[in-house]
Amino acid sequence: MMISVRALVLLGLCQVGRRSLASGPELRDPPKRIAVVGAGIGGTATAYFLRQEFGSSVKIDVFEPGTVGGRLATQNIGGYEYETGGSLIHPLNLHMKHFLDKLGLSQRTNLPGKMAIFDGKEIVFEESDWFVVNFLRMLWHYGFNFLRMQMWVESVLDKFMRIYQYQQYGYSFTSVEKLLHAMGGDSFLTLANQTLEEAMLEEGFSQNFLNDVVAPITRVNYGQSVRISGFAGAVALAGADSGLWAVDGGNKKVCSGLLYHSKAELIQARVTTISVKQRQSKAGTTASLYEVNYVGDSGNAHSLYDIVFVATPLHQGKSDLAFPGFSPPIPSHFPGRYHQIVTTLVHGRLNMSYLGISENPDAFTASDVLTTDAKGSVINSLSSIDPVIIPPGYSSPPASADSVWKVFSSQPLSQEQLQGMFLSWDSTAEVKWLAYPHYSAPRRAAPPFILHDRLYYLSPVEWAASAMEMSAISARNLALLAHHRWHSLPGRVDQEDLHTRLRGEL
Ligand SMILES: Cc1cc2nc3c(=O)[nH]c(=O)nc-3n(C[C@H](O)[C@H](O)[C@H](O)COP(=O)(O)OP(=O)(O)OC[C@H]3O[C@@H](n4cnc5c(N)ncnc54)[C@H](O)[C@@H]3O)c2cc1C
């Protein structure tokens, strides 16, 4: 009987006590103080997993100058809060699910809506209420490409899910490449090093299908074309699966919940520099500690830590942390840039003629309008969205009525452009993000997870793909890695062939 990797993983996650170290080697004392720089989902999940790994005695400080949540953020418009950054979570994102259970939060299911595709001039595809109609339309236009795409994404997901099993058993990896290889072998590295377009053409998908169906998905999820790397592309395509959800009350509640649960202290300050200091103990031995310098409302200060995690991207425009005195030097900014996405919320009425609909606007009922990669295309997507707390009796308004629309574009929208898209509006709000890496293939080598002996860096995982779950996976990986390296347990680091070895253990 075939049993899928997913079933094995879920089975594995249900088994407690797999990682018992009771019979393991004598462990040295845990670290006394750990710093985490950044309180997005990555930093707060790191604090949560560190508490699990190192126990209750370690003091964990999390530095954050802005709002807890980072790229998970909401904005008030028309009296309700709406997600402006990371908004949707895949049903198989097991860390995010686990956080919800642990924190007593609940899912806000994405209310059902229909999708349409706009080519810059007119709507070229509109989903029907009827599954059979959609199926036949897709079959007519693209043969079995659509079904095959679902199967292709499933096969990538099946391998991706192995990471949960490895982490459940306590295994960790020292680089993004090793992590990818452990999940999907050479096929994942190949996928990461070719464009999504190349990977899918090689698999026999048609160029038309790529232009008409795949590009709109990569545009809405990463603001980029089908020439993003194949791995990021597969993650983007999984983001078009059914059953996506969000957190009731706003996704950033997970971050504040994780901070609280980990009993970490939030220090509202911006870290400016991290350097190494030698300290002499009373016994005459020297130990090296990290000095974290920061600036907050009450001015400059610094503290010493045994271990430090940087949980914010070290790229131009994202942060300005400096690492003086390290040899070899640690750059403030690694090569590669982050892609700008502008989120514009508009509480107003859509102008159907912008979408090329001149007759019977009430008949247009799609809530998500994706766009093809047409030249001169101003927007990446246009979606009617629901508030983060759904009021009792609420139902999504029809596309032709007043509602809150979220527009993704690469540049801010001018008044003229807004006037073209909307007949009228009460209010608008704009948030500019350096949202996710600018993906290209062959993929740029990801920066290292280990910047120095006990100085770790979380965000390199985004160069494989950026998503809340990817930051959570990186957080667990680095908490495990820091634990194993602190206690000198190399047997759980960078192990080869884990998939085959663990299969025997289940
Ligand atoms: C518009 C948009 C849409 C998205 N959609 C989705 C989606 O639907 N689903 C999904 O899974 N993902 C989505 N993502 C991606 C997802 O939001 C990110 O991958 C994830 O939130 C990254 O979390 P992080 O903690 O790693 O980084 P961040 O959230 O960026 O956190 C880093 C934190 O570090 C802080 N910081 C920076 N410098 C310093 C310093 N010097 N000292 C102290 N703190 C510092 C920052 O203020 C920030 O709070 C989207 C992102 C955007 C922008």
Coordinates of C-alpha atoms and ligand atoms in Angstrom, one line a residue:
M1 CA 0.0 0.0 0.0
M2 CA 1.3 3.5 -0.9
I3 CA 1.4 5.8 2.1
S4 CA 2.2 9.5 1.3
V5 CA 5.0 11.4 2.9
R6 CA 2.4 13.8 4.3
A7 CA 0.7 10.9 6.2
L8 CA 4.1 9.8 7.5
V9 CA 4.9 13.3 8.7
L10 CA 1.6 13.8 10.4
L11 CA 2.0 10.4 12.0
G12 CA 5.5 11.4 13.1
L13 CA 4.3 14.7 14.6
C14 CA 1.7 12.8 16.7
Q15 CA 4.4 10.8 18.3
V16 CA 5.8 12.4 21.4
G17 CA 9.2 12.0 23.0
R18 CA 11.0 11.0 19.8
R19 CA 13.9 13.3 20.6
S20 CA 14.6 12.1 24.1
L21 CA 18.1 13.0 25.0
A22 CA 17.8 11.4 28.4
S23 CA 20.2 8.6 27.4
G24 CA 22.4 11.0 25.5
P25 CA 25.7 12.6 26.5
E26 CA 26.1 14.8 29.6
L27 CA 25.2 18.3 28.4
R28 CA 27.1 21.5 29.4
D29 CA 25.2 24.3 31.1
P30 CA 22.7 26.1 28.8
P31 CA 23.6 29.6 27.6
K32 CA 22.7 32.4 30.0
R33 CA 21.6 35.1 27.5
I34 CA 20.4 35.0 23.9
A35 CA 19.5 37.9 21.7
V36 CA 17.1 37.8 18.7
V37 CA 17.2 40.8 16.3
G38 CA 13.7 41.4 14.8
A39 CA 10.2 40.4 15.9
G40 CA 8.6 39.3 12.7
I41 CA 7.4 35.7 12.4
G42 CA 11.0 34.5 12.0
G43 CA 12.3 36.2 15.2
T44 CA 9.4 35.4 17.4
A45 CA 9.3 31.8 16.2
T46 CA 13.1 31.6 17.0
A47 CA 12.4 32.8 20.6
Y48 CA 9.6 30.1 20.9
F49 CA 11.9 27.3 19.6
L50 CA 14.9 28.5 21.7
R51 CA 12.8 28.2 24.8
Q52 CA 12.0 24.6 23.8
E53 CA 15.6 23.8 23.1
F54 CA 17.4 25.5 26.0
G55 CA 14.8 25.4 28.8
S56 CA 13.5 28.0 31.2
S57 CA 16.7 29.4 32.7
V58 CA 18.0 31.2 29.6
K59 CA 17.2 34.9 29.2
I60 CA 15.9 35.7 25.7
D61 CA 15.8 39.3 24.5
V62 CA 14.0 40.2 21.3
F63 CA 14.9 43.6 19.7
E64 CA 12.3 45.3 17.5
P65 CA 12.1 49.1 16.8
G66 CA 8.8 48.8 14.9
T67 CA 5.5 46.9 15.4
V68 CA 5.8 43.2 16.4
G69 CA 4.9 41.2 13.3
G70 CA 7.3 42.9 10.7
R71 CA 5.9 42.0 7.3
L72 CA 2.7 40.6 9.0
A73 CA 0.8 43.9 9.4
T74 CA -2.7 45.3 9.3
Q75 CA -4.1 48.7 8.4
N76 CA -7.4 50.2 9.5
I77 CA -9.7 51.4 6.7
G78 CA -13.4 52.1 7.0
G79 CA -13.3 51.1 10.7
Y80 CA -11.9 47.6 10.2
E81 CA -8.4 46.1 10.1
Y82 CA -7.1 44.4 6.9
E83 CA -3.9 42.5 6.2
T84 CA -1.4 44.5 4.1
G85 CA 1.6 42.1 4.1
G86 CA 1.7 38.3 4.4
S87 CA -1.9 37.3 4.4
L88 CA -2.6 33.7 3.4
I89 CA -1.3 30.4 4.8
H90 CA -1.3 27.0 3.1
P91 CA -3.3 24.2 4.8
L92 CA -0.1 22.1 5.0
N93 CA 2.0 24.8 6.8
L94 CA 2.4 22.7 9.9
H95 CA 4.4 25.1 12.0
M96 CA 1.9 27.9 11.5
K97 CA -0.9 25.4 12.4
H98 CA 1.0 24.3 15.5
F99 CA 1.5 27.9 16.7
L100 CA -2.2 28.5 16.4
D101 CA -3.0 25.4 18.5
K102 CA -0.3 26.3 21.1
L103 CA -1.4 29.9 21.4
G104 CA -5.2 29.3 21.4
L105 CA -5.7 31.3 18.3
S106 CA -8.2 30.3 15.6
Q107 CA -8.2 30.2 11.8
R108 CA -10.1 32.7 9.8
T109 CA -11.0 30.7 6.7
N110 CA -10.7 32.5 3.4
L111 CA -14.3 33.3 2.5
P112 CA -15.0 31.6 -0.9
G113 CA -14.4 33.9 -3.8
K114 CA -13.9 33.6 -7.5
M115 CA -10.9 34.4 -9.6
A116 CA -10.6 36.2 -13.0
I117 CA -7.6 37.0 -15.2
F118 CA -7.1 40.4 -16.7
D119 CA -4.6 41.0 -19.6
G120 CA -4.4 44.8 -19.3
K121 CA -7.3 45.3 -21.7
E122 CA -10.0 42.8 -20.8
I123 CA -10.9 39.9 -18.6
V124 CA -9.6 36.8 -20.4
F125 CA -10.8 34.2 -17.9
E126 CA -13.5 34.3 -15.2
E127 CA -14.1 31.4 -12.8
S128 CA -17.6 30.0 -12.8
D129 CA -19.6 28.9 -9.8
W130 CA -19.6 25.4 -11.3
F131 CA -16.6 23.2 -11.0
V132 CA -17.6 21.3 -14.1
V133 CA -17.7 24.5 -16.2
N134 CA -14.2 25.6 -14.9
F135 CA -12.8 22.1 -15.6
L136 CA -14.2 22.0 -19.1
R137 CA -12.9 25.6 -19.9
M138 CA -9.5 24.7 -18.6
L139 CA -9.5 21.4 -20.6
W140 CA -10.6 23.3 -23.7
H141 CA -7.9 25.9 -23.5
Y142 CA -5.0 24.1 -22.0
G143 CA -5.6 20.3 -22.2
F144 CA -4.5 18.5 -19.1
N145 CA -1.9 21.2 -18.2
F146 CA -4.0 22.3 -15.3
L147 CA -4.4 18.9 -13.7
R148 CA -0.7 18.1 -14.4
M149 CA 0.3 21.4 -12.7
Q150 CA -1.6 20.3 -9.5
M151 CA 0.2 17.0 -9.6
W152 CA 3.5 18.6 -10.1
V153 CA 3.0 21.0 -7.2
E154 CA 1.8 18.0 -5.1
S155 CA 5.0 16.1 -5.8
V156 CA 7.1 19.1 -4.7
L157 CA 5.0 19.5 -1.6
D158 CA 5.4 15.9 -0.7
K159 CA 9.2 16.3 -0.6
F160 CA 8.9 19.6 1.1
M161 CA 6.9 18.0 4.0
R162 CA 9.9 15.9 4.9
I163 CA 11.4 18.8 6.7
Y164 CA 8.8 18.5 9.5
Q165 CA 9.8 14.9 10.1
Y166 CA 13.5 15.8 10.2
Q167 CA 12.9 18.6 12.6
Q168 CA 10.7 16.4 14.8
Y169 CA 13.7 14.1 15.2
G170 CA 15.9 17.1 16.0
Y171 CA 17.9 17.3 12.7
S172 CA 19.3 20.6 11.5
F173 CA 21.2 22.0 8.6
T174 CA 24.0 24.5 8.2
S175 CA 23.0 26.0 4.9
V176 CA 20.0 26.6 2.7
E177 CA 21.5 24.3 0.1
K178 CA 21.8 21.4 2.6
L179 CA 18.3 22.0 3.9
L180 CA 16.9 21.9 0.3
H181 CA 19.0 18.8 -0.5
A182 CA 17.7 17.0 2.5
M183 CA 14.1 17.7 1.5
G184 CA 14.2 17.0 -2.2
G185 CA 17.7 15.8 -3.1
D186 CA 19.4 17.0 -6.3
S187 CA 15.9 17.6 -7.9
F188 CA 15.3 20.5 -5.4
L189 CA 18.7 22.1 -6.1
T190 CA 18.1 21.8 -9.8
L191 CA 14.6 23.4 -9.3
A192 CA 16.2 26.2 -7.3
N193 CA 18.7 26.8 -10.0
Q194 CA 16.5 27.0 -13.0
T195 CA 13.6 29.4 -13.8
L196 CA 10.1 28.2 -13.2
E197 CA 9.5 28.6 -16.9
E198 CA 12.4 26.3 -17.7
A199 CA 11.4 23.7 -15.2
M200 CA 7.8 23.6 -16.4
L201 CA 8.6 23.6 -20.1
E202 CA 11.0 20.7 -19.4
E203 CA 8.0 18.9 -17.7
G204 CA 6.0 19.4 -20.9
F205 CA 3.8 22.4 -19.9
S206 CA 2.8 24.7 -22.8
Q207 CA 4.1 28.2 -23.1
N208 CA 0.5 29.5 -23.4
F209 CA -0.4 27.9 -20.1
L210 CA 2.7 29.5 -18.5
N211 CA 1.7 32.9 -19.9
D212 CA -2.0 32.8 -19.2
V213 CA -2.2 30.8 -15.9
V214 CA 1.2 30.4 -14.2
A215 CA 2.4 34.0 -14.7
P216 CA -0.7 35.6 -13.0
I217 CA 0.0 33.3 -10.0
T218 CA 3.7 34.3 -9.7
R219 CA 2.7 37.9 -10.2
V220 CA 0.1 37.9 -7.3
N221 CA 2.4 35.9 -5.0
Y222 CA 5.8 37.3 -5.7
G223 CA 5.2 40.3 -8.0
Q224 CA 7.5 38.7 -10.5
S225 CA 7.3 36.7 -13.8
V226 CA 7.7 33.0 -14.5
R227 CA 11.4 33.7 -14.7
I228 CA 11.6 33.4 -10.9
S229 CA 13.5 30.4 -9.6
G230 CA 11.6 27.1 -10.0
F231 CA 11.5 26.4 -6.2
A232 CA 10.1 29.8 -5.4
G233 CA 7.7 29.3 -8.3
A234 CA 6.5 26.0 -6.9
V235 CA 5.8 27.7 -3.5
A236 CA 3.9 30.4 -5.4
L237 CA 1.8 27.8 -7.2
A238 CA 1.1 26.1 -3.9
G239 CA -0.2 29.5 -2.8
A240 CA -3.0 29.1 -5.3
D241 CA -4.2 25.9 -3.7
S242 CA -7.6 25.7 -2.1
G243 CA -8.1 25.7 1.7
L244 CA -5.9 28.8 2.3
W245 CA -6.5 30.4 5.7
A246 CA -5.4 33.3 7.8
V247 CA -5.4 34.0 11.6
D248 CA -8.6 35.3 13.1
G249 CA -7.8 38.8 14.3
G250 CA -4.7 39.2 12.1
N251 CA -1.7 37.1 11.3
K252 CA 0.6 39.3 13.5
K253 CA -1.2 37.9 16.5
V254 CA 0.9 34.8 16.1
C255 CA 4.1 36.9 16.6
S256 CA 2.9 38.6 19.8
G257 CA 1.6 35.2 21.0
L258 CA 5.0 33.5 20.4
L259 CA 6.8 36.3 22.2
Y260 CA 4.5 36.0 25.2
H261 CA 4.6 32.2 25.2
S262 CA 8.4 32.1 25.0
K263 CA 8.7 34.5 28.0
A264 CA 11.2 36.5 26.0
E265 CA 11.6 40.2 26.8
L266 CA 10.8 42.6 24.0
I267 CA 13.3 45.5 23.8
Q268 CA 11.8 48.2 21.6
A269 CA 15.0 49.3 20.0
R270 CA 17.0 49.1 16.8
V271 CA 20.2 47.1 16.9
T272 CA 23.0 49.1 15.3
T273 CA 26.1 46.9 15.7
I274 CA 27.1 43.4 16.8
S275 CA 30.7 42.7 17.7
V276 CA 32.7 40.1 19.7
K277 CA 34.1 40.9 23.1
Q278 CA 36.5 38.8 25.1
R279 CA 35.6 38.6 28.8
Q280 CA 37.8 37.2 31.6
S281 CA 36.1 35.1 34.2
K282 CA 37.0 35.1 37.9
A283 CA 38.6 31.7 37.3
G284 CA 41.0 33.4 34.9
T285 CA 39.6 31.8 31.7
T286 CA 38.5 33.9 28.8
A287 CA 35.2 33.6 27.0
S288 CA 33.9 35.4 24.0
L289 CA 30.5 37.1 24.1
Y290 CA 28.6 39.1 21.5
E291 CA 28.0 42.8 22.3
V292 CA 24.7 44.0 20.9
N293 CA 24.5 47.8 20.6
Y294 CA 21.1 49.3 20.2
V295 CA 19.2 52.6 20.2
G296 CA 15.8 53.0 21.6
D297 CA 13.6 55.8 23.1
S298 CA 16.0 56.2 26.1
G299 CA 19.1 56.4 23.9
N300 CA 22.0 54.1 23.2
A301 CA 22.7 51.0 25.2
H302 CA 24.5 47.7 24.8
S303 CA 24.3 44.2 26.3
L304 CA 26.4 41.0 26.1
Y305 CA 25.0 37.6 24.9
D306 CA 26.2 34.1 24.5
I307 CA 24.3 33.6 21.2
V308 CA 22.7 36.0 18.8
F309 CA 20.2 35.4 16.0
V310 CA 19.7 38.0 13.2
A311 CA 16.1 37.6 12.1
T312 CA 15.9 40.4 9.5
P313 CA 17.2 40.4 6.0
L314 CA 20.7 41.9 5.6
H315 CA 20.1 43.6 2.3
Q316 CA 20.1 47.1 1.0
G317 CA 17.0 49.0 2.3
K318 CA 16.0 46.2 4.7
S319 CA 18.3 46.9 7.6
D320 CA 21.6 48.7 8.5
L321 CA 23.2 46.4 11.0
A322 CA 27.0 46.6 11.1
F323 CA 29.3 43.9 12.3
P324 CA 32.6 45.6 13.2
G325 CA 35.8 43.7 14.0
F326 CA 34.9 40.3 12.6
S327 CA 37.4 38.3 10.6
P328 CA 36.5 37.3 8.0
P329 CA 34.3 40.4 7.7
I330 CA 30.5 40.1 7.9
P331 CA 28.8 42.5 5.4
S332 CA 26.0 44.7 6.4
H333 CA 24.4 43.9 3.1
F334 CA 24.6 40.7 1.1
P335 CA 24.3 40.7 -2.7
G336 CA 20.9 40.6 -4.2
R337 CA 17.9 43.0 -3.7
Y338 CA 14.4 42.9 -2.4
H339 CA 11.5 43.4 -4.7
Q340 CA 9.2 46.4 -4.0
I341 CA 5.5 45.7 -3.7
V342 CA 3.1 48.5 -3.0
T343 CA -0.1 47.5 -1.2
T344 CA -2.9 50.0 -1.8
L345 CA -6.2 49.5 0.1
V346 CA -9.1 51.3 -1.4
H347 CA -12.5 51.5 0.2
G348 CA -14.6 52.2 -2.8
R349 CA -16.4 51.1 -5.9
L350 CA -14.6 49.4 -8.7
N351 CA -14.8 50.8 -12.2
M352 CA -15.7 47.8 -14.3
S353 CA -14.8 49.5 -17.5
Y354 CA -11.1 49.5 -16.3
L355 CA -11.4 45.7 -16.7
G356 CA -12.9 46.1 -20.1
I357 CA -16.4 45.3 -18.9
S358 CA -18.8 47.7 -20.6
E359 CA -22.1 45.8 -20.3
N360 CA -23.8 44.4 -17.3
P361 CA -21.2 45.1 -14.6
D362 CA -23.4 43.3 -12.0
A363 CA -22.7 40.0 -13.8
F364 CA -19.0 40.3 -12.9
T365 CA -18.6 38.5 -9.5
A366 CA -14.9 37.7 -9.2
S367 CA -13.2 38.8 -6.0
D368 CA -9.6 38.2 -7.1
V369 CA -8.4 39.7 -10.4
L370 CA -5.0 38.4 -11.4
T371 CA -3.0 39.9 -14.3
T372 CA -0.9 38.5 -17.1
D373 CA 2.6 39.7 -17.7
A374 CA 1.5 42.1 -20.4
K375 CA 3.8 45.0 -21.3
G376 CA 2.8 48.2 -19.4
S377 CA 0.7 46.3 -16.9
V378 CA 0.3 48.7 -13.9
I379 CA -1.1 46.3 -11.3
N380 CA -0.1 42.8 -10.3
S381 CA -3.5 42.0 -8.8
L382 CA -6.7 43.4 -7.4
S383 CA -8.7 41.6 -4.7
S384 CA -11.8 42.4 -2.7
I385 CA -10.7 41.5 0.8
D386 CA -12.4 40.7 4.1
P387 CA -11.4 42.3 7.5
V388 CA -9.2 40.3 9.9
I389 CA -12.2 39.9 12.2
I390 CA -15.3 38.9 10.4
P391 CA -18.3 40.7 12.0
P392 CA -21.3 38.5 12.7
G393 CA -23.6 38.1 9.7
Y394 CA -20.9 39.4 7.3
S395 CA -20.8 38.3 3.7
S396 CA -18.3 39.5 1.1
P397 CA -19.9 42.3 -1.0
P398 CA -20.4 41.7 -4.7
A399 CA -17.6 43.1 -7.0
S400 CA -20.0 45.8 -8.2
A401 CA -20.7 47.2 -4.7
D402 CA -18.6 49.3 -2.3
S403 CA -16.0 47.2 -0.7
V404 CA -12.3 47.2 0.4
W405 CA -10.0 46.3 -2.5
K406 CA -6.3 45.4 -2.1
V407 CA -4.2 46.4 -5.1
F408 CA -0.6 45.1 -5.5
S409 CA 1.6 47.0 -7.8
S410 CA 5.4 47.5 -8.2
Q411 CA 5.1 51.3 -8.1
P412 CA 2.8 53.6 -6.0
L413 CA -0.5 54.3 -7.9
S414 CA -1.0 57.9 -9.0
Q415 CA -4.4 59.7 -8.4
E416 CA -5.0 59.4 -12.1
Q417 CA -4.5 55.6 -12.1
L418 CA -6.8 55.2 -9.0
Q419 CA -9.4 57.3 -10.8
G420 CA -9.2 54.9 -13.8
M421 CA -9.7 51.9 -11.5
F422 CA -12.4 53.2 -9.1
L423 CA -15.6 55.1 -9.7
S424 CA -15.5 56.5 -6.2
W425 CA -13.8 55.9 -2.9
D426 CA -14.1 56.9 0.8
S427 CA -10.5 56.3 1.8
T428 CA -7.3 54.8 0.6
A429 CA -4.1 53.6 2.4
E430 CA -0.7 52.8 0.9
V431 CA 2.0 50.6 2.3
K432 CA 5.3 50.2 0.5
W433 CA 7.2 47.0 1.1
L434 CA 10.5 45.6 0.2
A435 CA 8.5 42.4 0.1
Y436 CA 10.6 39.4 -0.9
P437 CA 13.9 38.7 -2.8
H438 CA 14.1 39.5 -6.4
Y439 CA 14.3 36.0 -7.7
S440 CA 16.4 35.0 -10.6
A441 CA 17.9 31.8 -11.9
P442 CA 20.5 30.4 -11.7
R443 CA 19.7 31.2 -8.1
R444 CA 22.1 33.4 -6.2
A445 CA 23.9 31.4 -3.6
A446 CA 22.0 32.1 -0.3
P447 CA 23.9 33.9 2.4
P448 CA 25.1 31.6 5.3
F449 CA 23.0 30.6 8.3
I450 CA 26.1 30.8 10.5
L451 CA 27.7 34.3 10.3
H452 CA 30.2 33.5 13.1
D453 CA 30.7 30.8 15.8
R454 CA 27.4 31.6 17.7
L455 CA 26.0 34.3 15.5
Y456 CA 23.2 32.9 13.4
Y457 CA 21.2 34.4 10.5
L458 CA 17.6 33.4 9.7
S459 CA 16.6 35.1 6.5
P460 CA 18.8 33.3 3.9
V461 CA 15.9 30.8 3.6
E462 CA 14.0 33.5 1.8
W463 CA 16.4 33.1 -1.2
A464 CA 14.8 29.7 -1.7
A465 CA 11.3 31.1 -1.2
S466 CA 9.7 33.7 1.1
A467 CA 6.7 32.8 3.2
M468 CA 5.7 32.8 6.8
E469 CA 6.2 29.1 7.0
M470 CA 9.7 29.4 5.5
S471 CA 10.7 31.8 8.3
A472 CA 9.2 29.4 10.8
I473 CA 11.1 26.4 9.3
S474 CA 14.3 28.5 9.4
A475 CA 13.6 29.5 13.1
R476 CA 13.2 25.8 14.1
N477 CA 16.3 24.8 12.1
L478 CA 18.5 27.5 13.7
A479 CA 17.2 26.8 17.3
L480 CA 18.1 23.2 16.8
L481 CA 21.4 24.0 15.2
A482 CA 22.4 26.4 18.0
H483 CA 21.5 23.8 20.5
H484 CA 23.5 21.0 18.9
R485 CA 26.5 23.2 18.4
W486 CA 26.4 24.6 21.9
H487 CA 26.3 21.1 23.3
S488 CA 28.7 19.6 20.7
L489 CA 26.2 17.1 19.2
P490 CA 27.3 16.8 15.6
G491 CA 25.3 13.7 15.0
R492 CA 22.2 15.8 14.4
V493 CA 23.7 18.3 12.0
D494 CA 23.9 18.0 8.2
Q495 CA 23.1 14.3 8.1
E496 CA 22.9 12.7 4.7
D497 CA 20.1 10.5 3.4
L498 CA 17.8 11.2 6.3
H499 CA 14.7 10.4 4.3
T500 CA 15.7 6.8 3.8
R501 CA 17.1 6.4 7.3
L502 CA 14.0 7.8 9.0
R503 CA 11.6 5.7 7.0
G504 CA 12.9 2.7 8.8
E505 CA 12.2 4.4 12.2
L506 CA 8.5 4.9 11.6
Ligands
LIG1 C1 2.9 42.3 0.5 C2 3.3 40.9 1.0 C3 2.5 39.8 0.8 C4 2.9 38.6 1.3 N1 2.1 37.5 1.2 C5 2.3 36.4 1.9 C6 1.4 35.4 2.0 O1 0.2 35.5 1.5 N2 1.7 34.2 2.6 C7 3.0 34.0 3.2 O2 3.2 33.0 3.8 N3 3.9 35.0 3.1 C8 3.6 36.2 2.5 N4 4.5 37.2 2.4 C9 5.9 36.9 2.9 C10 5.9 37.0 4.5 O3 5.2 38.1 5.0 C11 7.4 37.0 4.9 O4 8.1 35.9 4.3 C12 7.5 36.9 6.4 O5 6.6 37.7 7.1 C13 9.0 37.3 6.8 O6 9.1 37.2 8.2 P1 10.5 37.5 8.9 O7 10.2 37.5 10.4 O8 11.5 36.6 8.4 O9 10.9 39.0 8.5 P2 10.2 40.4 8.8 O10 8.8 40.2 9.0 O11 10.7 41.3 7.8 O12 10.8 40.7 10.2 C14 12.0 41.4 10.4 C15 11.9 42.3 11.6 O13 13.2 42.8 12.0 C16 13.1 44.2 12.3 N5 14.4 44.8 12.2 C17 15.0 45.2 11.1 N6 16.2 45.8 11.4 C18 16.3 45.7 12.7 C19 17.3 46.1 13.6 N7 18.4 46.8 13.2 N8 17.1 45.9 14.9 C20 16.0 45.3 15.4 N9 15.0 44.9 14.6 C21 15.2 45.1 13.2 C22 12.0 44.7 11.4 O14 11.4 45.9 11.9 C23 11.0 43.6 11.3 O15 10.0 43.7 12.2 C24 4.2 38.4 2.0 C25 5.0 39.6 2.2 C26 4.5 40.8 1.7 C27 5.4 42.0 2.0

